[in-house]
PDB file of N, CA and C in Angstrom:
ATOM      1  N   MET A   1      17.698  17.419   9.093  1.00 59.00           N
ATOM      2  CA  MET A   1      17.140  16.007  10.459  1.00 59.00           C
ATOM      3  C   MET A   1      16.841  14.543   9.822  1.00 59.00           C
ATOM      4  N   LEU A   2      15.553  15.183   8.945  1.00 57.00           N
ATOM      5  CA  LEU A   2      14.709  14.632   8.822  1.00 57.00           C
ATOM      6  C   LEU A   2      15.744  13.747   7.545  1.00 57.00           C
ATOM      7  N   ASN A   3      16.124  13.931   6.861  1.00 62.00           N
ATOM      8  CA  ASN A   3      17.022  13.032   5.963  1.00 62.00           C
ATOM      9  C   ASN A   3      17.789  12.785   6.146  1.00 62.00           C
ATOM     10  N   PHE A   4      18.683  12.728   7.429  1.00 66.00           N
ATOM     11  CA  PHE A   4      19.494  12.256   8.441  1.00 66.00           C
ATOM     12  C   PHE A   4      19.250  10.664   8.851  1.00 66.00           C
ATOM     13  N   LEU A   5      17.840  11.700   9.332  1.00 58.00           N
ATOM     14  CA  LEU A   5      17.548  10.546  10.051  1.00 58.00           C
ATOM     15  C   LEU A   5      16.923   8.861   8.982  1.00 58.00           C
ATOM     16  N   ASN A   6      16.103   9.261   8.044  1.00 57.00           N
ATOM     17  CA  ASN A   6      15.422   8.706   7.090  1.00 57.00           C
ATOM     18  C   ASN A   6      16.948   8.097   5.892  1.00 57.00           C
ATOM     19  N   SER A   7      17.951   7.730   6.521  1.00 61.00           N
ATOM     20  CA  SER A   7      19.258   7.201   5.693  1.00 61.00           C
ATOM     21  C   SER A   7      20.144   6.097   6.637  1.00 61.00           C
ATOM     22  N   LEU A   8      19.432   7.352   7.515  1.00 56.00           N
ATOM     23  CA  LEU A   8      19.722   5.903   9.255  1.00 56.00           C
ATOM     24  C   LEU A   8      18.962   4.993   8.583  1.00 56.00           C
ATOM     25  N   LEU A   9      17.910   4.648   9.013  1.00 57.00           N
ATOM     26  CA  LEU A   9      16.897   3.951   9.051  1.00 57.00           C
ATOM     27  C   LEU A   9      16.761   3.292   7.611  1.00 57.00           C
ATOM     28  N   ASN A  10      17.198   3.696   6.611  1.00 63.00           N
ATOM     29  CA  ASN A  10      17.028   2.680   5.515  1.00 63.00           C
ATOM     30  C   ASN A  10      15.564   3.049   4.689  1.00 63.00           C
ATOM     31  N   ARG A  11      16.293   4.440   4.725  1.00 61.00           N
ATOM     32  CA  ARG A  11      13.802   4.632   4.036  1.00 61.00           C
ATOM     33  C   ARG A  11      14.312   5.458   2.760  1.00 61.00           C
ATOM     34  N   HIS A  12      14.182   5.375   1.973  1.00 62.00           N
ATOM     35  CA  HIS A  12      14.204   6.423   1.311  1.00 62.00           C
ATOM     36  C   HIS A  12      12.839   6.094   0.196  1.00 62.00           C
ATOM     37  N   PRO A  13      11.928   7.593   1.517  1.00 64.00           N
ATOM     38  CA  PRO A  13      10.996   8.287   0.073  1.00 64.00           C
ATOM     39  C   PRO A  13      10.827   9.050  -0.805  1.00 64.00           C
ATOM     40  N   GLU A  14      12.031   9.092  -0.655  1.00 67.00           N
ATOM     41  CA  GLU A  14      12.367  10.534  -1.912  1.00 67.00           C
ATOM     42  C   GLU A  14      11.836   9.733  -3.626  1.00 67.00           C
ATOM     43  N   ARG A  15      12.431   8.448  -3.306  1.00 75.00           N
ATOM     44  CA  ARG A  15      12.175   7.516  -4.032  1.00 75.00           C
ATOM     45  C   ARG A  15      11.005   6.920  -4.782  1.00 75.00           C
ATOM     46  N   VAL A  16       9.609   7.185  -4.281  1.00 78.00           N
ATOM     47  CA  VAL A  16       8.692   6.164  -4.612  1.00 78.00           C
ATOM     48  C   VAL A  16       8.064   7.932  -4.969  1.00 78.00           C
ATOM     49  N   GLN A  17       8.415   6.317  -6.281  1.00 86.00           N
ATOM     50  CA  GLN A  17       6.626   6.788  -7.687  1.00 86.00           C
ATOM     51  C   GLN A  17       5.845   6.703  -7.626  1.00 86.00           C
ATOM     52  N   ALA A  18       5.364   5.503  -7.351  1.00 92.00           N
ATOM     53  CA  ALA A  18       4.301   4.228  -7.891  1.00 92.00           C
ATOM     54  C   ALA A  18       3.074   5.297  -7.304  1.00 92.00           C
ATOM     55  N   ASN A  19       1.990   4.663  -8.197  1.00 95.00           N
ATOM     56  CA  ASN A  19       0.945   5.134  -7.948  1.00 95.00           C
ATOM     57  C   ASN A  19       0.279   3.794  -6.189  1.00 95.00           C
ATOM     58  N   VAL A  20       0.589   3.723  -5.778  1.00 96.00           N
ATOM     59  CA  VAL A  20      -0.721   2.720  -4.783  1.00 96.00           C
ATOM     60  C   VAL A  20      -1.686   3.038  -3.863  1.00 96.00           C
ATOM     61  N   GLU A  21      -2.468   2.171  -4.233  1.00 98.00           N
ATOM     62  CA  GLU A  21      -4.463   2.980  -4.057  1.00 98.00           C
ATOM     63  C   GLU A  21      -4.626   1.926  -3.118  1.00 98.00           C
ATOM     64  N   ILE A  22      -5.094   1.401  -1.530  1.00 98.00           N
ATOM     65  CA  ILE A  22      -5.444   0.788  -0.934  1.00 98.00           C
ATOM     66  C   ILE A  22      -7.457   0.906  -0.193  1.00 98.00           C
ATOM     67  N   TYR A  23      -7.819  -0.372   0.261  1.00 98.00           N
ATOM     68  CA  TYR A  23      -9.040  -0.568   0.470  1.00 98.00           C
ATOM     69  C   TYR A  23      -9.009  -1.009   1.465  1.00 98.00           C
ATOM     70  N   THR A  24      -9.687  -0.578   2.595  1.00 98.00           N
ATOM     71  CA  THR A  24      -9.497  -0.776   3.681  1.00 98.00           C
ATOM     72  C   THR A  24     -10.815   0.188   4.464  1.00 98.00           C
ATOM     73  N   TRP A  25     -10.361  -0.496   6.225  1.00 97.00           N
ATOM     74  CA  TRP A  25     -12.588  -0.354   6.727  1.00 97.00           C
ATOM     75  C   TRP A  25     -11.288  -0.211   8.082  1.00 97.00           C
ATOM     76  N   GLN A  26     -11.938   1.089   8.955  1.00 95.00           N
ATOM     77  CA  GLN A  26     -11.738   2.667   9.596  1.00 95.00           C
ATOM     78  C   GLN A  26     -11.277   0.643  10.744  1.00 95.00           C
ATOM     79  N   THR A  27     -11.643   0.150  11.183  1.00 95.00           N
ATOM     80  CA  THR A  27     -11.213  -0.644  12.535  1.00 95.00           C
ATOM     81  C   THR A  27     -10.343  -1.948  11.347  1.00 95.00           C
ATOM     82  N   CYS A  28      -9.712  -2.690  10.505  1.00 97.00           N
ATOM     83  CA  CYS A  28      -9.184  -3.228  10.578  1.00 97.00           C
ATOM     84  C   CYS A  28      -7.804  -3.443  11.138  1.00 97.00           C
ATOM     85  N   PRO A  29      -7.277  -4.347  11.821  1.00 98.00           N
ATOM     86  CA  PRO A  29      -6.053  -4.574  11.966  1.00 98.00           C
ATOM     87  C   PRO A  29      -4.985  -4.559  11.144  1.00 98.00           C
ATOM     88  N   TYR A  30      -5.146  -5.342  10.343  1.00 98.00           N
ATOM     89  CA  TYR A  30      -4.450  -5.721   8.930  1.00 98.00           C
ATOM     90  C   TYR A  30      -4.391  -4.494   7.854  1.00 98.00           C
ATOM     91  N   CYS A  31      -5.204  -3.922   7.434  1.00 98.00           N
ATOM     92  CA  CYS A  31      -5.486  -2.567   6.675  1.00 98.00           C
ATOM     93  C   CYS A  31      -4.362  -1.320   7.666  1.00 98.00           C
ATOM     94  N   ILE A  32      -4.469  -1.500   9.120  1.00 98.00           N
ATOM     95  CA  ILE A  32      -3.528  -0.388   9.383  1.00 98.00           C
ATOM     96  C   ILE A  32      -2.341  -1.106  10.127  1.00 98.00           C
ATOM     97  N   ARG A  33      -2.036  -2.461   9.850  1.00 98.00           N
ATOM     98  CA  ARG A  33      -1.046  -2.607   9.378  1.00 98.00           C
ATOM     99  C   ARG A  33      -0.047  -2.392   8.403  1.00 98.00           C
ATOM    100  N   ALA A  34      -1.411  -3.220   7.121  1.00 98.00           N
ATOM    101  CA  ALA A  34      -0.947  -2.694   5.476  1.00 98.00           C
ATOM    102  C   ALA A  34       0.057  -0.901   5.534  1.00 98.00           C
ATOM    103  N   LYS A  35      -0.942   0.057   6.445  1.00 98.00           N
ATOM    104  CA  LYS A  35      -0.564   1.297   6.762  1.00 98.00           C
ATOM    105  C   LYS A  35      -0.071   0.894   6.460  1.00 98.00           C
ATOM    106  N   LEU A  36       0.455   1.200   8.390  1.00 97.00           N
ATOM    107  CA  LEU A  36       1.540   1.729   8.779  1.00 97.00           C
ATOM    108  C   LEU A  36       3.107   1.464   7.712  1.00 97.00           C
ATOM    109  N   LEU A  37       3.104  -0.476   7.845  1.00 96.00           N
ATOM    110  CA  LEU A  37       3.836  -0.690   5.903  1.00 96.00           C
ATOM    111  C   LEU A  37       4.822   0.529   5.323  1.00 96.00           C
ATOM    112  N   LEU A  38       3.534   0.912   4.218  1.00 96.00           N
ATOM    113  CA  LEU A  38       3.502   2.063   3.367  1.00 96.00           C
ATOM    114  C   LEU A  38       3.717   3.659   3.553  1.00 96.00           C
ATOM    115  N   TRP A  39       3.366   3.680   4.899  1.00 93.00           N
ATOM    116  CA  TRP A  39       4.185   4.534   6.020  1.00 93.00           C
ATOM    117  C   TRP A  39       5.760   4.920   6.460  1.00 93.00           C
ATOM    118  N   TRP A  40       6.154   3.557   6.429  1.00 91.00           N
ATOM    119  CA  TRP A  40       7.094   3.695   7.122  1.00 91.00           C
ATOM    120  C   TRP A  40       8.220   3.820   5.487  1.00 91.00           C
ATOM    121  N   LYS A  41       7.085   3.350   4.872  1.00 91.00           N
ATOM    122  CA  LYS A  41       8.205   3.384   2.993  1.00 91.00           C
ATOM    123  C   LYS A  41       8.675   4.863   3.048  1.00 91.00           C
ATOM    124  N   GLY A  42       7.947   6.219   3.649  1.00 89.00           N
ATOM    125  CA  GLY A  42       7.313   7.224   2.205  1.00 89.00           C
ATOM    126  C   GLY A  42       6.808   7.362   1.382  1.00 89.00           C
ATOM    127  N   VAL A  43       5.241   6.310   1.224  1.00 93.00           N
ATOM    128  CA  VAL A  43       4.705   5.675   1.137  1.00 93.00           C
ATOM    129  C   VAL A  43       2.835   6.338   0.012  1.00 93.00           C
ATOM    130  N   LYS A  44       2.738   7.857  -0.549  1.00 92.00           N
ATOM    131  CA  LYS A  44       1.799   8.370   0.003  1.00 92.00           C
ATOM    132  C   LYS A  44       0.613   7.652  -1.405  1.00 92.00           C
ATOM    133  N   PHE A  45      -0.116   7.578  -0.611  1.00 96.00           N
ATOM    134  CA  PHE A  45      -1.709   5.884  -0.831  1.00 96.00           C
ATOM    135  C   PHE A  45      -2.125   6.389  -0.768  1.00 96.00           C
ATOM    136  N   THR A  46      -3.004   6.701  -1.900  1.00 97.00           N
ATOM    137  CA  THR A  46      -5.063   6.808  -2.136  1.00 97.00           C
ATOM    138  C   THR A  46      -5.715   5.552  -1.351  1.00 97.00           C
ATOM    139  N   GLU A  47      -5.796   6.029  -0.558  1.00 98.00           N
ATOM    140  CA  GLU A  47      -7.151   4.947   0.955  1.00 98.00           C
ATOM    141  C   GLU A  47      -8.670   5.323   0.282  1.00 98.00           C
ATOM    142  N   TYR A  48      -9.013   4.120  -0.410  1.00 98.00           N
ATOM    143  CA  TYR A  48      -9.857   3.686  -0.530  1.00 98.00           C
ATOM    144  C   TYR A  48     -11.308   3.125   1.217  1.00 98.00           C
ATOM    145  N   LYS A  49     -11.229   4.022   2.016  1.00 97.00           N
ATOM    146  CA  LYS A  49     -12.524   3.582   2.955  1.00 97.00           C
ATOM    147  C   LYS A  49     -13.597   2.601   2.591  1.00 97.00           C
ATOM    148  N   ILE A  50     -14.373   1.703   2.306  1.00 98.00           N
ATOM    149  CA  ILE A  50     -15.008   0.740   2.038  1.00 98.00           C
ATOM    150  C   ILE A  50     -15.846   0.179   3.177  1.00 98.00           C
ATOM    151  N   ASP A  51     -16.040   1.076   4.405  1.00 96.00           N
ATOM    152  CA  ASP A  51     -17.158   0.582   5.160  1.00 96.00           C
ATOM    153  C   ASP A  51     -18.447   0.483   5.139  1.00 96.00           C
ATOM    154  N   GLY A  52     -18.638  -1.550   5.219  1.00 92.00           N
ATOM    155  CA  GLY A  52     -20.516  -1.183   4.810  1.00 92.00           C
ATOM    156  C   GLY A  52     -20.679  -0.845   3.770  1.00 92.00           C
ATOM    157  N   ASP A  53     -19.788  -0.569   2.982  1.00 97.00           N
ATOM    158  CA  ASP A  53     -19.718  -0.404   1.377  1.00 97.00           C
ATOM    159  C   ASP A  53     -20.013  -1.568   0.344  1.00 97.00           C
ATOM    160  N   GLU A  54     -21.390  -2.192   0.729  1.00 96.00           N
ATOM    161  CA  GLU A  54     -21.600  -3.718  -0.393  1.00 96.00           C
ATOM    162  C   GLU A  54     -20.355  -3.394  -2.117  1.00 96.00           C
ATOM    163  N   THR A  55     -21.264  -2.271  -2.106  1.00 97.00           N
ATOM    164  CA  THR A  55     -21.436  -1.348  -3.664  1.00 97.00           C
ATOM    165  C   THR A  55     -19.710  -1.434  -4.277  1.00 97.00           C
ATOM    166  N   ALA A  56     -18.979  -1.053  -3.601  1.00 97.00           N
ATOM    167  CA  ALA A  56     -17.480  -0.268  -3.175  1.00 97.00           C
ATOM    168  C   ALA A  56     -16.649  -1.808  -2.808  1.00 97.00           C
ATOM    169  N   ARG A  57     -17.405  -2.622  -2.412  1.00 97.00           N
ATOM    170  CA  ARG A  57     -16.512  -3.830  -2.079  1.00 97.00           C
ATOM    171  C   ARG A  57     -16.669  -5.265  -3.558  1.00 97.00           C
ATOM    172  N   ALA A  58     -17.959  -4.222  -4.115  1.00 97.00           N
ATOM    173  CA  ALA A  58     -17.931  -5.343  -4.912  1.00 97.00           C
ATOM    174  C   ALA A  58     -17.301  -5.217  -6.129  1.00 97.00           C
ATOM    175  N   ASN A  59     -16.759  -3.299  -5.986  1.00 97.00           N
ATOM    176  CA  ASN A  59     -16.672  -2.583  -6.836  1.00 97.00           C
ATOM    177  C   ASN A  59     -14.126  -3.593  -6.600  1.00 97.00           C
ATOM    178  N   MET A  60     -14.060  -3.699  -5.552  1.00 98.00           N
ATOM    179  CA  MET A  60     -12.617  -3.910  -5.629  1.00 98.00           C
ATOM    180  C   MET A  60     -12.694  -5.668  -6.028  1.00 98.00           C
ATOM    181  N   ALA A  61     -13.457  -6.480  -5.077  1.00 98.00           N
ATOM    182  CA  ALA A  61     -13.337  -7.358  -5.396  1.00 98.00           C
ATOM    183  C   ALA A  61     -13.707  -8.451  -6.931  1.00 98.00           C
ATOM    184  N   GLU A  62     -13.693  -6.892  -8.117  1.00 97.00           N
ATOM    185  CA  GLU A  62     -13.433  -7.064  -9.319  1.00 97.00           C
ATOM    186  C   GLU A  62     -12.090  -6.376  -9.495  1.00 97.00           C
ATOM    187  N   ARG A  63     -11.682  -5.574  -8.959  1.00 97.00           N
ATOM    188  CA  ARG A  63     -10.341  -5.514  -9.173  1.00 97.00           C
ATOM    189  C   ARG A  63      -8.786  -6.266  -8.881  1.00 97.00           C
ATOM    190  N   ALA A  64     -10.258  -7.477  -7.955  1.00 98.00           N
ATOM    191  CA  ALA A  64      -8.497  -7.387  -6.852  1.00 98.00           C
ATOM    192  C   ALA A  64      -9.056  -8.880  -7.835  1.00 98.00           C
ATOM    193  N   ASN A  65      -9.020  -9.900  -7.888  1.00 96.00           N
ATOM    194  CA  ASN A  65     -10.326 -10.967  -8.902  1.00 96.00           C
ATOM    195  C   ASN A  65     -11.201 -11.897  -8.052  1.00 96.00           C
ATOM    196  N   GLY A  66     -11.845 -11.166  -7.012  1.00 97.00           N
ATOM    197  CA  GLY A  66     -12.588 -11.226  -6.748  1.00 97.00           C
ATOM    198  C   GLY A  66     -12.229 -11.465  -5.304  1.00 97.00           C
ATOM    199  N   ARG A  67     -11.599 -11.278  -4.903  1.00 97.00           N
ATOM    200  CA  ARG A  67     -10.578 -11.561  -3.502  1.00 97.00           C
ATOM    201  C   ARG A  67     -11.540  -9.971  -2.935  1.00 97.00           C
ATOM    202  N   ARG A  68     -12.198 -10.652  -1.336  1.00 97.00           N
ATOM    203  CA  ARG A  68     -13.340  -9.030  -1.097  1.00 97.00           C
ATOM    204  C   ARG A  68     -12.322  -9.537   0.097  1.00 97.00           C
ATOM    205  N   SER A  69     -11.781  -9.751   0.678  1.00 97.00           N
ATOM    206  CA  SER A  69     -11.475  -9.785   2.053  1.00 97.00           C
ATOM    207  C   SER A  69     -10.522  -7.851   2.525  1.00 97.00           C
ATOM    208  N   VAL A  70     -10.253  -7.459   4.006  1.00 98.00           N
ATOM    209  CA  VAL A  70      -9.553  -6.170   3.190  1.00 98.00           C
ATOM    210  C   VAL A  70      -8.305  -6.230   4.340  1.00 98.00           C
ATOM    211  N   PRO A  71      -7.000  -5.380   3.812  1.00 98.00           N
ATOM    212  CA  PRO A  71      -7.122  -4.682   2.760  1.00 98.00           C
ATOM    213  C   PRO A  71      -6.826  -5.165   1.300  1.00 98.00           C
ATOM    214  N   GLN A  72      -7.768  -4.546   0.330  1.00 98.00           N
ATOM    215  CA  GLN A  72      -6.704  -4.862  -1.460  1.00 98.00           C
ATOM    216  C   GLN A  72      -6.043  -4.289  -1.903  1.00 98.00           C
ATOM    217  N   ILE A  73      -4.524  -4.019  -2.056  1.00 98.00           N
ATOM    218  CA  ILE A  73      -3.494  -3.461  -2.070  1.00 98.00           C
ATOM    219  C   ILE A  73      -3.031  -3.130  -4.481  1.00 98.00           C
ATOM    220  N   PHE A  74      -3.022  -2.443  -4.406  1.00 98.00           N
ATOM    221  CA  PHE A  74      -2.850  -1.962  -5.766  1.00 98.00           C
ATOM    222  C   PHE A  74      -1.709  -0.921  -5.603  1.00 98.00           C
ATOM    223  N   ILE A  75      -0.450  -1.976  -7.208  1.00 97.00           N
ATOM    224  CA  ILE A  75       0.858  -0.573  -6.482  1.00 97.00           C
ATOM    225  C   ILE A  75       1.034  -0.272  -8.814  1.00 97.00           C
ATOM    226  N   ASN A  76       1.131   1.021  -9.220  1.00 96.00           N
ATOM    227  CA  ASN A  76       0.834   1.382 -10.429  1.00 96.00           C
ATOM    228  C   ASN A  76      -0.565   0.593 -11.905  1.00 96.00           C
ATOM    229  N   ASN A  77      -1.652   0.007 -10.244  1.00 96.00           N
ATOM    230  CA  ASN A  77      -2.453  -0.577 -11.137  1.00 96.00           C
ATOM    231  C   ASN A  77      -2.423  -2.000 -10.773  1.00 96.00           C
ATOM    232  N   GLN A  78      -1.340  -2.317 -10.433  1.00 96.00           N
ATOM    233  CA  GLN A  78      -1.386  -3.857 -10.234  1.00 96.00           C
ATOM    234  C   GLN A  78      -1.531  -4.762  -9.307  1.00 96.00           C
ATOM    235  N   HIS A  79      -2.746  -5.851  -9.358  1.00 98.00           N
ATOM    236  CA  HIS A  79      -3.466  -6.477  -7.596  1.00 98.00           C
ATOM    237  C   HIS A  79      -2.281  -6.448  -6.900  1.00 98.00           C
ATOM    238  N   VAL A  80      -1.375  -5.845  -5.243  1.00 97.00           N
ATOM    239  CA  VAL A  80      -0.426  -7.243  -4.828  1.00 97.00           C
ATOM    240  C   VAL A  80      -1.151  -8.426  -3.986  1.00 97.00           C
ATOM    241  N   GLY A  81      -1.843  -7.793  -3.571  1.00 98.00           N
ATOM    242  CA  GLY A  81      -2.926  -8.081  -2.850  1.00 98.00           C
ATOM    243  C   GLY A  81      -3.181  -8.069  -1.646  1.00 98.00           C
ATOM    244  N   GLY A  82      -3.137  -8.637  -0.382  1.00 98.00           N
ATOM    245  CA  GLY A  82      -3.411  -8.063   0.946  1.00 98.00           C
ATOM    246  C   GLY A  82      -2.633  -7.452   1.661  1.00 98.00           C
ATOM    247  N   CYS A  83      -2.527  -7.398   3.520  1.00 98.00           N
ATOM    248  CA  CYS A  83      -1.778  -7.249   4.048  1.00 98.00           C
ATOM    249  C   CYS A  83      -0.089  -8.053   4.232  1.00 98.00           C
ATOM    250  N   ASP A  84      -1.022  -9.414   3.551  1.00 98.00           N
ATOM    251  CA  ASP A  84       0.907 -10.926   4.152  1.00 98.00           C
ATOM    252  C   ASP A  84       1.149 -10.812   2.774  1.00 98.00           C
ATOM    253  N   ASP A  85       0.417 -10.292   1.629  1.00 98.00           N
ATOM    254  CA  ASP A  85       1.320 -10.715   0.459  1.00 98.00           C
ATOM    255  C   ASP A  85       2.251  -9.398   0.541  1.00 98.00           C
ATOM    256  N   LEU A  86       1.416  -7.584   1.417  1.00 98.00           N
ATOM    257  CA  LEU A  86       2.722  -6.473   0.688  1.00 98.00           C
ATOM    258  C   LEU A  86       3.991  -6.726   1.391  1.00 98.00           C
ATOM    259  N   TYR A  87       3.693  -7.962   3.147  1.00 98.00           N
ATOM    260  CA  TYR A  87       4.773  -7.926   3.936  1.00 98.00           C
ATOM    261  C   TYR A  87       6.030  -8.594   3.003  1.00 98.00           C
ATOM    262  N   ALA A  88       5.134 -10.082   2.951  1.00 98.00           N
ATOM    263  CA  ALA A  88       6.005 -11.255   1.892  1.00 98.00           C
ATOM    264  C   ALA A  88       6.716 -10.188   1.318  1.00 98.00           C
ATOM    265  N   MET A  89       6.231  -9.568  -0.197  1.00 97.00           N
ATOM    266  CA  MET A  89       7.198  -8.742  -1.606  1.00 97.00           C
ATOM    267  C   MET A  89       8.225  -8.164  -0.202  1.00 97.00           C
ATOM    268  N   ASP A  90       7.868  -7.431   0.656  1.00 96.00           N
ATOM    269  CA  ASP A  90       8.724  -6.832   1.241  1.00 96.00           C
ATOM    270  C   ASP A  90      10.061  -6.926   1.994  1.00 96.00           C
ATOM    271  N   THR A  91       9.876  -8.064   2.561  1.00 96.00           N
ATOM    272  CA  THR A  91      10.667  -9.546   3.209  1.00 96.00           C
ATOM    273  C   THR A  91      12.059  -9.748   1.862  1.00 96.00           C
ATOM    274  N   LYS A  92      11.008  -9.997   0.805  1.00 97.00           N
ATOM    275  CA  LYS A  92      11.819 -10.965  -0.072  1.00 97.00           C
ATOM    276  C   LYS A  92      12.881  -9.839  -0.633  1.00 97.00           C
ATOM    277  N   GLY A  93      12.068  -8.469  -0.442  1.00 93.00           N
ATOM    278  CA  GLY A  93      12.827  -7.231  -0.857  1.00 93.00           C
ATOM    279  C   GLY A  93      12.589  -6.990  -2.187  1.00 93.00           C
ATOM    280  N   GLN A  94      11.585  -6.911  -2.998  1.00 95.00           N
ATOM    281  CA  GLN A  94      10.626  -7.249  -3.570  1.00 95.00           C
ATOM    282  C   GLN A  94       9.521  -5.374  -3.599  1.00 95.00           C
ATOM    283  N   LEU A  95       9.406  -5.440  -2.861  1.00 95.00           N
ATOM    284  CA  LEU A  95       8.204  -4.709  -2.391  1.00 95.00           C
ATOM    285  C   LEU A  95       9.099  -2.796  -3.136  1.00 95.00           C
ATOM    286  N   ASP A  96      10.774  -2.891  -2.389  1.00 92.00           N
ATOM    287  CA  ASP A  96      10.648  -1.144  -3.216  1.00 92.00           C
ATOM    288  C   ASP A  96      10.355  -1.048  -4.802  1.00 92.00           C
ATOM    289  N   SER A  97      11.567  -2.538  -5.624  1.00 91.00           N
ATOM    290  CA  SER A  97      11.386  -1.868  -6.722  1.00 91.00           C
ATOM    291  C   SER A  97       9.797  -1.889  -7.857  1.00 91.00           C
ATOM    292  N   LEU A  98       9.307  -2.530  -6.272  1.00 93.00           N
ATOM    293  CA  LEU A  98       8.225  -1.728  -7.711  1.00 93.00           C
ATOM    294  C   LEU A  98       7.339  -0.820  -6.634  1.00 93.00           C
ATOM    295  N   LEU A  99       7.376   0.078  -6.015  1.00 93.00           N
ATOM    296  CA  LEU A  99       7.615   1.364  -5.214  1.00 93.00           C
ATOM    297  C   LEU A  99       8.376   2.629  -6.139  1.00 93.00           C
ATOM    298  N   ILE A 100       9.466   2.008  -6.919  1.00 91.00           N
ATOM    299  CA  ILE A 100      10.797   2.944  -7.284  1.00 91.00           C
ATOM    300  C   ILE A 100      10.270   3.308  -8.258  1.00 91.00           C
ATOM    301  N   GLN A 101       9.250   2.182  -9.194  1.00 87.00           N
ATOM    302  CA  GLN A 101       8.612   2.813 -10.375  1.00 87.00           C
ATOM    303  C   GLN A 101       7.815   4.130 -11.216  1.00 87.00           C
ATOM    304  N   GLU A 102       7.731   4.232 -11.281  1.00 82.00           N
ATOM    305  CA  GLU A 102       7.083   5.375 -12.144  1.00 82.00           C
ATOM    306  C   GLU A 102       5.899   5.444 -12.401  1.00 82.00           C
ATOM    307  N   SER A 103       4.138   5.498 -11.645  1.00 75.00           N
ATOM    308  CA  SER A 103       3.079   4.910 -12.651  1.00 75.00           C
ATOM    309  C   SER A 103       2.606   6.231 -13.846  1.00 75.00           C
ATOM    310  N   GLY A 104       2.509   5.324 -15.528  1.00 67.00           N
ATOM    311  CA  GLY A 104       1.859   6.104 -16.100  1.00 67.00           C
ATOM    312  C   GLY A 104       1.204   7.335 -16.417  1.00 67.00           C
ATOM    313  N   ASN A 105      -0.941   6.985 -15.212  1.00 55.00           N
ATOM    314  CA  ASN A 105      -1.333   7.610 -14.630  1.00 55.00           C
ATOM    315  C   ASN A 105      -1.291   7.498 -13.173  1.00 55.00           C
ATOM    316  N   ARG A 106      -0.383   8.316 -12.416  1.00 45.00           N
ATOM    317  CA  ARG A 106      -0.615   9.126 -11.495  1.00 45.00           C
ATOM    318  C   ARG A 106      -1.268  10.076 -11.401  1.00 45.00           C
ATOM    319  N   GLN A 107      -1.962  10.476 -10.212  1.00 43.00           N
ATOM    320  CA  GLN A 107      -2.548  11.020  -9.264  1.00 43.00           C
ATOM    321  C   GLN A 107      -1.926  11.896  -8.652  1.00 43.00           C
TER     322      GLN A 107
END
């Protein structure tokens, strides 16, 4: 039944191979929205909740080319940006092709 619904809704979680990481704050609406899109696509992601942890935020910013806002999203260790960037990639049809690429360092 679930497979039927996934195909009906054009969801293909079985195709997702990428290693996805997202830095979040628990109550951030943009973080929630980004995680919702990833969930909708069937992505199993690693979430780093950095609420109030300045050391973790500095580490995130170092990976994210200085960006300190949350969320910051990485696909196969490539920085893709924040929530708006993720949705823009999806709108342009670029997100799915990244998600099906297998990471060399799966967790």
